Short mmCIF file of C-alpha atoms in Angstrom, two decimals:
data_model
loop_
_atom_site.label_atom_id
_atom_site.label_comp_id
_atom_site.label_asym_id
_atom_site.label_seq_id
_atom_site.Cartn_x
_atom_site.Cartn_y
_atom_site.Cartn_z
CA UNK A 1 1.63 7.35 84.99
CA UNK A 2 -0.21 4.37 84.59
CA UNK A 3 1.42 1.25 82.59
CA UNK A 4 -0.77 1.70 79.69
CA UNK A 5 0.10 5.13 79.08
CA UNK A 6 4.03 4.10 79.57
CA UNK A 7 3.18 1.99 76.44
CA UNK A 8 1.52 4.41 74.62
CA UNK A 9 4.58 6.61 74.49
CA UNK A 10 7.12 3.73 73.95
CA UNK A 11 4.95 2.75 70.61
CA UNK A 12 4.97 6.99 69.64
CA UNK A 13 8.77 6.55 70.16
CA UNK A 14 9.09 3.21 67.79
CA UNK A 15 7.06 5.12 65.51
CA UNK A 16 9.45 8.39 65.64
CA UNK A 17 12.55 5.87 65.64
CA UNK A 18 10.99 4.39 61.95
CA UNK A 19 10.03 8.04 60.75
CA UNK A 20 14.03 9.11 61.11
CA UNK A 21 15.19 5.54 59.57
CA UNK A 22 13.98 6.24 56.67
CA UNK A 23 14.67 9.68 55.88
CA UNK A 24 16.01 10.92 52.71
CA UNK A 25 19.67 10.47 53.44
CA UNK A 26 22.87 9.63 51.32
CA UNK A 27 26.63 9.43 51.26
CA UNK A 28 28.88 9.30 48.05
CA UNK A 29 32.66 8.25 47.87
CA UNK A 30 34.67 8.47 44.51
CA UNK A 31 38.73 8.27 44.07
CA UNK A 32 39.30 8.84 39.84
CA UNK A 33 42.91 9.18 38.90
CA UNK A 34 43.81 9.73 35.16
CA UNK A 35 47.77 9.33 34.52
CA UNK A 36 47.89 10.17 30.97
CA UNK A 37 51.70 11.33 30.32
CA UNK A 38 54.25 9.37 33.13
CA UNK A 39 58.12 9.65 31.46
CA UNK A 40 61.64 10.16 32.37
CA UNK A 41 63.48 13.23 32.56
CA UNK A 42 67.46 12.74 32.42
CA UNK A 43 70.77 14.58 32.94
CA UNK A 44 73.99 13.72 32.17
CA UNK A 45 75.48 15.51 34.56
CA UNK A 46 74.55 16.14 38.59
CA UNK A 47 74.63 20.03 37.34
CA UNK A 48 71.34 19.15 35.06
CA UNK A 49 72.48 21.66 32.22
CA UNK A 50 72.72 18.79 29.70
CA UNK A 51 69.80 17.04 29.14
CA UNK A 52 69.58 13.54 27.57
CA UNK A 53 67.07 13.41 24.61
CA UNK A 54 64.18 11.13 25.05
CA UNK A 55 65.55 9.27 22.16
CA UNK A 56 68.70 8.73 23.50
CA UNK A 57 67.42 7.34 26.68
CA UNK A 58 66.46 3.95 24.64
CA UNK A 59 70.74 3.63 24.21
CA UNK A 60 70.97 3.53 27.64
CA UNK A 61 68.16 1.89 29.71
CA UNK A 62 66.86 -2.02 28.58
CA UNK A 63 64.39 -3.49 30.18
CA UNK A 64 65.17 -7.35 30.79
CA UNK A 65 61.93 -8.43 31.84
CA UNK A 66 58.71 -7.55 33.77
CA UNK A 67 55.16 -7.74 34.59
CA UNK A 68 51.87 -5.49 34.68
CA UNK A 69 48.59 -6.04 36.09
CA UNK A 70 45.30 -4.11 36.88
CA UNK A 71 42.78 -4.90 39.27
CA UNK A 72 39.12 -4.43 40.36
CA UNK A 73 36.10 -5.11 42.77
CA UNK A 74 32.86 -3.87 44.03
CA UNK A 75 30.50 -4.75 46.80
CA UNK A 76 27.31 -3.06 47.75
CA UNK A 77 25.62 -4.63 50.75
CA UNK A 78 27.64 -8.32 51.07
CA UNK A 79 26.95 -8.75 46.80
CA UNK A 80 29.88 -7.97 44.77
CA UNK A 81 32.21 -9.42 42.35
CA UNK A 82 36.05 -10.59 43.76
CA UNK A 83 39.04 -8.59 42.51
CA UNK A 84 39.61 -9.84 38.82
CA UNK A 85 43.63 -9.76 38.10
CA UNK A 86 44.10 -8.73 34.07
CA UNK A 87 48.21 -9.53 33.29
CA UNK A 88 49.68 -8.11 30.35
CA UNK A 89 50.23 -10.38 27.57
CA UNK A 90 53.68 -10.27 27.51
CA UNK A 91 56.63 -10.01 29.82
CA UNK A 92 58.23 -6.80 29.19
CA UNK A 93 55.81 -4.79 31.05
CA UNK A 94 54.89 -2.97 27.87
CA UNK A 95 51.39 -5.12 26.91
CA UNK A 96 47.92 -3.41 28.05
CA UNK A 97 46.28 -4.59 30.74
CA UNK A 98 42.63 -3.66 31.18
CA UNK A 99 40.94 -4.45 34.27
CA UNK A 100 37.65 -5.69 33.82
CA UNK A 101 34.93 -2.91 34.61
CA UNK A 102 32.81 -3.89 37.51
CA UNK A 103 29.31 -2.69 38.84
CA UNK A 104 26.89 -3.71 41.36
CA UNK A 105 23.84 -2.42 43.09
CA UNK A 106 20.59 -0.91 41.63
CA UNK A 107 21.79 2.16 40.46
CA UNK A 108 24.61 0.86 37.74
CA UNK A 109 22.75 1.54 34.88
CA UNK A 110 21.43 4.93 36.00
CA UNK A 111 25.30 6.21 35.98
CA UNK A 112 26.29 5.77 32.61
CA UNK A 113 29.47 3.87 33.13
CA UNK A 114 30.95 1.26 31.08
CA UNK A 115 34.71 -0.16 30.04
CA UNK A 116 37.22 2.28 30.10
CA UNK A 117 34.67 5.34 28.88
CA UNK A 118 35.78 7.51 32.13
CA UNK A 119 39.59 7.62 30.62
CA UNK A 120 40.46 11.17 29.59
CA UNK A 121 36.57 11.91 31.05
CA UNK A 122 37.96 13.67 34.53
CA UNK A 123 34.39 16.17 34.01
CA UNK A 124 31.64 13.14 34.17
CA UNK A 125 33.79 11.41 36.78
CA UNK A 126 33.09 14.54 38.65
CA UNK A 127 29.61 14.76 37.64
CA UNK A 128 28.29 11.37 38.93
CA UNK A 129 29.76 11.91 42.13
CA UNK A 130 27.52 15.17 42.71
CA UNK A 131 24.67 12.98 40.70
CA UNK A 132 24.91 10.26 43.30
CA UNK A 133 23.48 12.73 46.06
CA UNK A 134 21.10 14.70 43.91
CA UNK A 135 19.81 11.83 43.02
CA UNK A 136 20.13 9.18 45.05
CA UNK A 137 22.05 6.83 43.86
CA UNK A 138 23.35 3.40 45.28
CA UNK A 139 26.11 1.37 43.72
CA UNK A 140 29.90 -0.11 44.12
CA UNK A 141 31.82 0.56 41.05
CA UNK A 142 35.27 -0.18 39.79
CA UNK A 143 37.22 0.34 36.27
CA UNK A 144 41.04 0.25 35.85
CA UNK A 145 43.63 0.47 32.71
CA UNK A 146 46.94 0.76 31.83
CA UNK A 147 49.22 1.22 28.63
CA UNK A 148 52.82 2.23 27.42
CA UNK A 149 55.78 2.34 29.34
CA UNK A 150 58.23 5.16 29.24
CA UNK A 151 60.80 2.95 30.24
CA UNK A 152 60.71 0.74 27.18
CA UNK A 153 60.13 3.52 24.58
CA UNK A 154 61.03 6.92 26.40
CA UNK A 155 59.55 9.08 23.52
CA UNK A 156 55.69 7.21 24.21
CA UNK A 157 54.96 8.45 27.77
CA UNK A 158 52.94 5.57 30.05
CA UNK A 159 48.74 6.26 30.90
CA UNK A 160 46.70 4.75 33.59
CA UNK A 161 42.99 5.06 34.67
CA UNK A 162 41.93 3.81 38.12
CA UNK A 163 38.35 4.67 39.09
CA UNK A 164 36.89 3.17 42.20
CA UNK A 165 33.01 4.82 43.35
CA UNK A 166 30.85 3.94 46.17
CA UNK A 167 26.89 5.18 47.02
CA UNK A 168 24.42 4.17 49.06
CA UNK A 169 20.61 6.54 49.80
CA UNK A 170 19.22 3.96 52.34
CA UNK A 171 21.21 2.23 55.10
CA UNK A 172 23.90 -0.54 54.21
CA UNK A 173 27.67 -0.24 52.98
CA UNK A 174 29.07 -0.07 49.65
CA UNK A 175 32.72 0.27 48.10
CA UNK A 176 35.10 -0.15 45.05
CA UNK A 177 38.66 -1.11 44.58
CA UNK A 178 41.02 -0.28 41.52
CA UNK A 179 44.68 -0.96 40.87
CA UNK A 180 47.83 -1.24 38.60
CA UNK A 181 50.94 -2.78 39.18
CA UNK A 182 53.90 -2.56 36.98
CA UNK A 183 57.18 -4.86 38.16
CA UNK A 184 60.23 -4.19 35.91
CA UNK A 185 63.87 -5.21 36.04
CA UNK A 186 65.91 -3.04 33.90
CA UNK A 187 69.72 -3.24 33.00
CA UNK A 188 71.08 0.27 32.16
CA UNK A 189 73.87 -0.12 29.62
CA UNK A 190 76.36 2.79 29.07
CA UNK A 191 78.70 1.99 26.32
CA UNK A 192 77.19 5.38 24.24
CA UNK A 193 79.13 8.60 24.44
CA UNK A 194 81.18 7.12 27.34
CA UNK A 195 78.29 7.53 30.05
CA UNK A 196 79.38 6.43 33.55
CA UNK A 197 76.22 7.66 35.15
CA UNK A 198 72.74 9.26 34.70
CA UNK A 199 70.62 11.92 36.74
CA UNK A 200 66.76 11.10 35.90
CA UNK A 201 63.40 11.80 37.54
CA UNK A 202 60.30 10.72 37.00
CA UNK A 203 57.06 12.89 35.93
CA UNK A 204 53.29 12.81 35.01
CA UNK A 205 50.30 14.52 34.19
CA UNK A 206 46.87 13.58 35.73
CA UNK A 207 43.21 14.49 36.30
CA UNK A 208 41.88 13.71 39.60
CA UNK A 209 38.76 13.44 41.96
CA UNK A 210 39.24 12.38 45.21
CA UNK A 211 35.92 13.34 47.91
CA UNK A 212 33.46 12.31 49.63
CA UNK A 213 30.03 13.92 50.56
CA UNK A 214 26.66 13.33 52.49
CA UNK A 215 23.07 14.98 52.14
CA UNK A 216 22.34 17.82 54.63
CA UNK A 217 19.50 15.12 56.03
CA UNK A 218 22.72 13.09 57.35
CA UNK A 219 24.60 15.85 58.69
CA UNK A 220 21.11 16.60 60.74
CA UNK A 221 19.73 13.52 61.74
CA UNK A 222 21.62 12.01 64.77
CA UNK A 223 19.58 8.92 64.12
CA UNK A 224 22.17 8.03 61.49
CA UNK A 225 25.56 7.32 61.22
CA UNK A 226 27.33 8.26 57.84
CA UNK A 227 31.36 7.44 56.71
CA UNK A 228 32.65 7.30 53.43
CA UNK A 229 37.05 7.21 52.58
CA UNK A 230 38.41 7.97 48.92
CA UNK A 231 42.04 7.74 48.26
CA UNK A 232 43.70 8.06 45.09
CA UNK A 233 47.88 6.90 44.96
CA UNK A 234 50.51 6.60 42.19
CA UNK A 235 53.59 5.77 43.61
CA UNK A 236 57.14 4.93 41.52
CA UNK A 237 59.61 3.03 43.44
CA UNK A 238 63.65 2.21 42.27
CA UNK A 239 66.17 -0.08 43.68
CA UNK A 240 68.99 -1.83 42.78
CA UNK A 241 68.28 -5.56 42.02
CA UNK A 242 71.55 -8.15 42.89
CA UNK A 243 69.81 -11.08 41.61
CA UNK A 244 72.46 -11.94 39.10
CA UNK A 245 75.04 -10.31 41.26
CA UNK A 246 75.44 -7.22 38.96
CA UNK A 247 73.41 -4.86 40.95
CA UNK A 248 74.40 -1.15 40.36
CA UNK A 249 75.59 1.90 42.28
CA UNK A 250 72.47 3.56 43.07
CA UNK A 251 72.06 7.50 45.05
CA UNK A 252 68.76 9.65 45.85
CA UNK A 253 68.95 13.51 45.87
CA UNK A 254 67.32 13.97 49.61
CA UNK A 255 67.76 18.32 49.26
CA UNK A 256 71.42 17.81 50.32
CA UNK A 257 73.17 15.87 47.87
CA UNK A 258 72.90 12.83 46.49
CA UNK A 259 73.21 9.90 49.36
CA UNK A 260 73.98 6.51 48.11
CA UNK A 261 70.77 4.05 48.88
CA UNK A 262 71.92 0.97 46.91
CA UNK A 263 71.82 -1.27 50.29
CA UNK A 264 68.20 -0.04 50.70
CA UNK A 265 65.47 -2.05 49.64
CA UNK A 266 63.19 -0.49 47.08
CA UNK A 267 63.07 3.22 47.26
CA UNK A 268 59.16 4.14 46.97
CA UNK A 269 58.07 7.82 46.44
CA UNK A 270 54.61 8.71 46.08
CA UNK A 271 54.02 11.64 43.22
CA UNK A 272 50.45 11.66 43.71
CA UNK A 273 48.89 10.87 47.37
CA UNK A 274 44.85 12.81 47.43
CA UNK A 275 42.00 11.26 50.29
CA UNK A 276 39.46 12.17 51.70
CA UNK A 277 36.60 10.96 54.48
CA UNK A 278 33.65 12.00 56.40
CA UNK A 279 34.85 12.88 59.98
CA UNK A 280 36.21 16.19 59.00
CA UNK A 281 39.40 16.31 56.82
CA UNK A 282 37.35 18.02 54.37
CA UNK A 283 40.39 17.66 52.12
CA UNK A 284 38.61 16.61 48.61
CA UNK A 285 39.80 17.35 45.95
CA UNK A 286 39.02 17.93 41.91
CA UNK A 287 41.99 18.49 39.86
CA UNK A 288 42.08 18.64 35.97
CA UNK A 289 45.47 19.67 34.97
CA UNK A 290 47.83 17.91 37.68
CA UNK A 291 51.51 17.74 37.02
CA UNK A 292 54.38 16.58 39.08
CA UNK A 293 57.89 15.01 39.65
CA UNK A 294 59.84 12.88 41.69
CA UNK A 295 63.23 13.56 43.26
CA UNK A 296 66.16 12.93 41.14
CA UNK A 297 68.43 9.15 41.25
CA UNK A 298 71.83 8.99 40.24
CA UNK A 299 72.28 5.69 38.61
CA UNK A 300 75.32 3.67 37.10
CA UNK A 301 75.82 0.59 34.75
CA UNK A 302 73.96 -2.20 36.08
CA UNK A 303 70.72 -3.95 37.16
CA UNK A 304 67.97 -2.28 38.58
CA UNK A 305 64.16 -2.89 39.76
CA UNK A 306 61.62 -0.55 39.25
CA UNK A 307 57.60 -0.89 40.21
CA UNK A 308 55.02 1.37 39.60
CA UNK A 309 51.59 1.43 41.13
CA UNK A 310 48.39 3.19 40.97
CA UNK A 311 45.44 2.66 42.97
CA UNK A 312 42.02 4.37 43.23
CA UNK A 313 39.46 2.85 46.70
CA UNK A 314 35.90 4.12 48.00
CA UNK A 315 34.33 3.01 50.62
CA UNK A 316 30.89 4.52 52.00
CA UNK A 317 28.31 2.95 55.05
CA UNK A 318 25.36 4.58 56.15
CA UNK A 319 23.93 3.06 59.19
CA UNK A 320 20.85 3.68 62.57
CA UNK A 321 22.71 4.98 65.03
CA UNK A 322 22.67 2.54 68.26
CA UNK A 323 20.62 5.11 70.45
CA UNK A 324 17.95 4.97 67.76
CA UNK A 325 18.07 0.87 67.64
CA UNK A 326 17.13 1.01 71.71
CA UNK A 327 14.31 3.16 70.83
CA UNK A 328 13.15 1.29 68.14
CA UNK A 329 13.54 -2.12 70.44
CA UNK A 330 12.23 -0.60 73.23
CA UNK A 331 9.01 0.43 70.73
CA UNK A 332 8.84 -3.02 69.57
CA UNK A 333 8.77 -4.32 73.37
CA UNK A 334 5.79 -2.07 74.32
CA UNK A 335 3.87 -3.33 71.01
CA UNK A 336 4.72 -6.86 72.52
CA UNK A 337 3.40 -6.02 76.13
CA UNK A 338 0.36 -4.56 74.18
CA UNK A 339 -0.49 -8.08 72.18
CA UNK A 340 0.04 -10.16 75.33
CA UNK A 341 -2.61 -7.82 77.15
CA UNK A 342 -5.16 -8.01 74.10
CA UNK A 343 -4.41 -11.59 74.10
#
């Protein structure tokens, strides 16, 4: 084969690399969790045949001090805004904090989202995530709020919103990031009825989308490399808290019995863990009506610490794959070799 003809074919290949880079392609991430009812069940005894009223539970638990935040952040192709802490404007963890909505890349205004409009939305949550690949969207996205506290007023349960969304339909990398955090120290006080001890759990209702997708084009073109991760968390953690040396007699019902766990540090238990990626888990997931609850805690008189966090992430990247860069370079070399002959 004679040299020109080598380049001949090396320029049809740069040509065939630049066809396949610019296909129609596209890969959407979204993690949307809507906590609208979190309480507090109780017993009074380990038995659980006498329950304590939700407004009896005020008589018994206090809540000394504490603080809440919410979080956000969105990038889409090195632009985005840096996570913006919102604290509550007081310190007994009751106060609203409302994470300031965030949006960046072209396709912001295309999706209809603004300030807190997804809470109690779980459908359009839904819906622009199968929008994003219909029609192309590209964006990083991130909302985030949270109100109420069961453990200050029992009878008003706690809601949080945590939406985090990521698209791209050309190469580059996008994601969102979404948080709550509430930090409480509470002293439970049993002088009522003659309590000793409690048996509580803790429970919630939510809506929830946690998936990922790509366009059929991606799954078929090997010249490009798709991932996208979603993961949605709420996770309620209790230990005791010896700070002023009055730390109290803490247990944790593990399916056997109650096993004391007041040496431990702060007992975490996730009541809602969803994700979801690209390489095959294929474990997304839209939920409407979720409902769960925790294990049970014994507790006695004394000081305890309690957090409570939510978080919603999304992360997507659609990029050549390398065998397709050598093509394209070795293209670019043989349009090179061609210029320095004309020349």
């Amino acid at each position: 084969m004679k040299f020109s003809n080598i380049k001949k074919s090396l320029v049809v290949g740069a040509a065939m690399a630049g066809a396949s880079l610019s296909a129609n392609a596209g890969v959407v991430a979204t993690s949307y969790l809507d906590v609208q009812s979190f309480g507090i069940i109780a017993f009074y005894d380990e038995a659980m045949t006498n329950p304590v009223r939700q407004e009896d539970l005020a008589n018994f638990i206090v809540v000394s001090s504490g603080t809440r935040s919410s979080s956000t952040s969105a990038t889409f192709n090195g632009n985005g805004l840096a996570p913006d802490p919102v604290f509550a404007p007081d310190t007994t963890g009751v106060g609203t904090a409302d994470g300031t909505f965030v949006c960046t890349g072209p396709s912001c205004g295309a999706i209809g989202v603004s300030n807190n409009s997804l809470v109690g939305d779980f459908l359009t949550a839904d819906s622009i995530h199968d929008d994003s690949i219909t029609n192309g969207y590209s964006y990083g996205v991130a909302d985030a709020i949270v109100s109420g506290s069961a453990l200050v007023d029992p009878t008003v349960p706690a809601s949080g919103m945590t939406y985090a969304a990521a698209s791209l339909s050309g190469n580059g990398v996008a994601g969102g990031n979404s948080d709550i955090s509430d930090a409480l120290t509470t002293f439970v006080e049993f002088a009522v009825q003659g309590v000793t001890e409690l048996y509580l759990a803790f429970t919630t209702d939510y809506s929830l989308v946690v998936k990922t997708d790509v366009t059929p084009d991606v799954d078929a073109d090997p010249s490009q490399v798709a991932n996208a991760t979603a993961s949605g968390i709420f996770s309620v953690g209790l230990g005791t808290d010896n700070s002023n040396f009055n730390g109290g007699a803490l247990a944790y019902d593990f399916g056997g019995g109650f096993v004391d766990i007041s040496n431990r540090p702060l007992f975490t238990e996730n009541l809602v863990t969803e994700s979801d990626d690209t390489t095959g888990s294929d474990t997304g997931v839209s939920e409407s009506n979720g409902s769960v609850q925790s294990g049970f805690f014994r507790i006695g008189a004394g000081d305890y610490q309690v957090s409570i966090t939510q978080e919603s992430s999304a992360r997507v990247s659609l990029v050549s794959a390398p065998g397709t860069l050598a093509i394209a370079g070795l293209g670019l070399l043989g349009l090179a070799a061609v210029r320095r002959r004309k020349s």
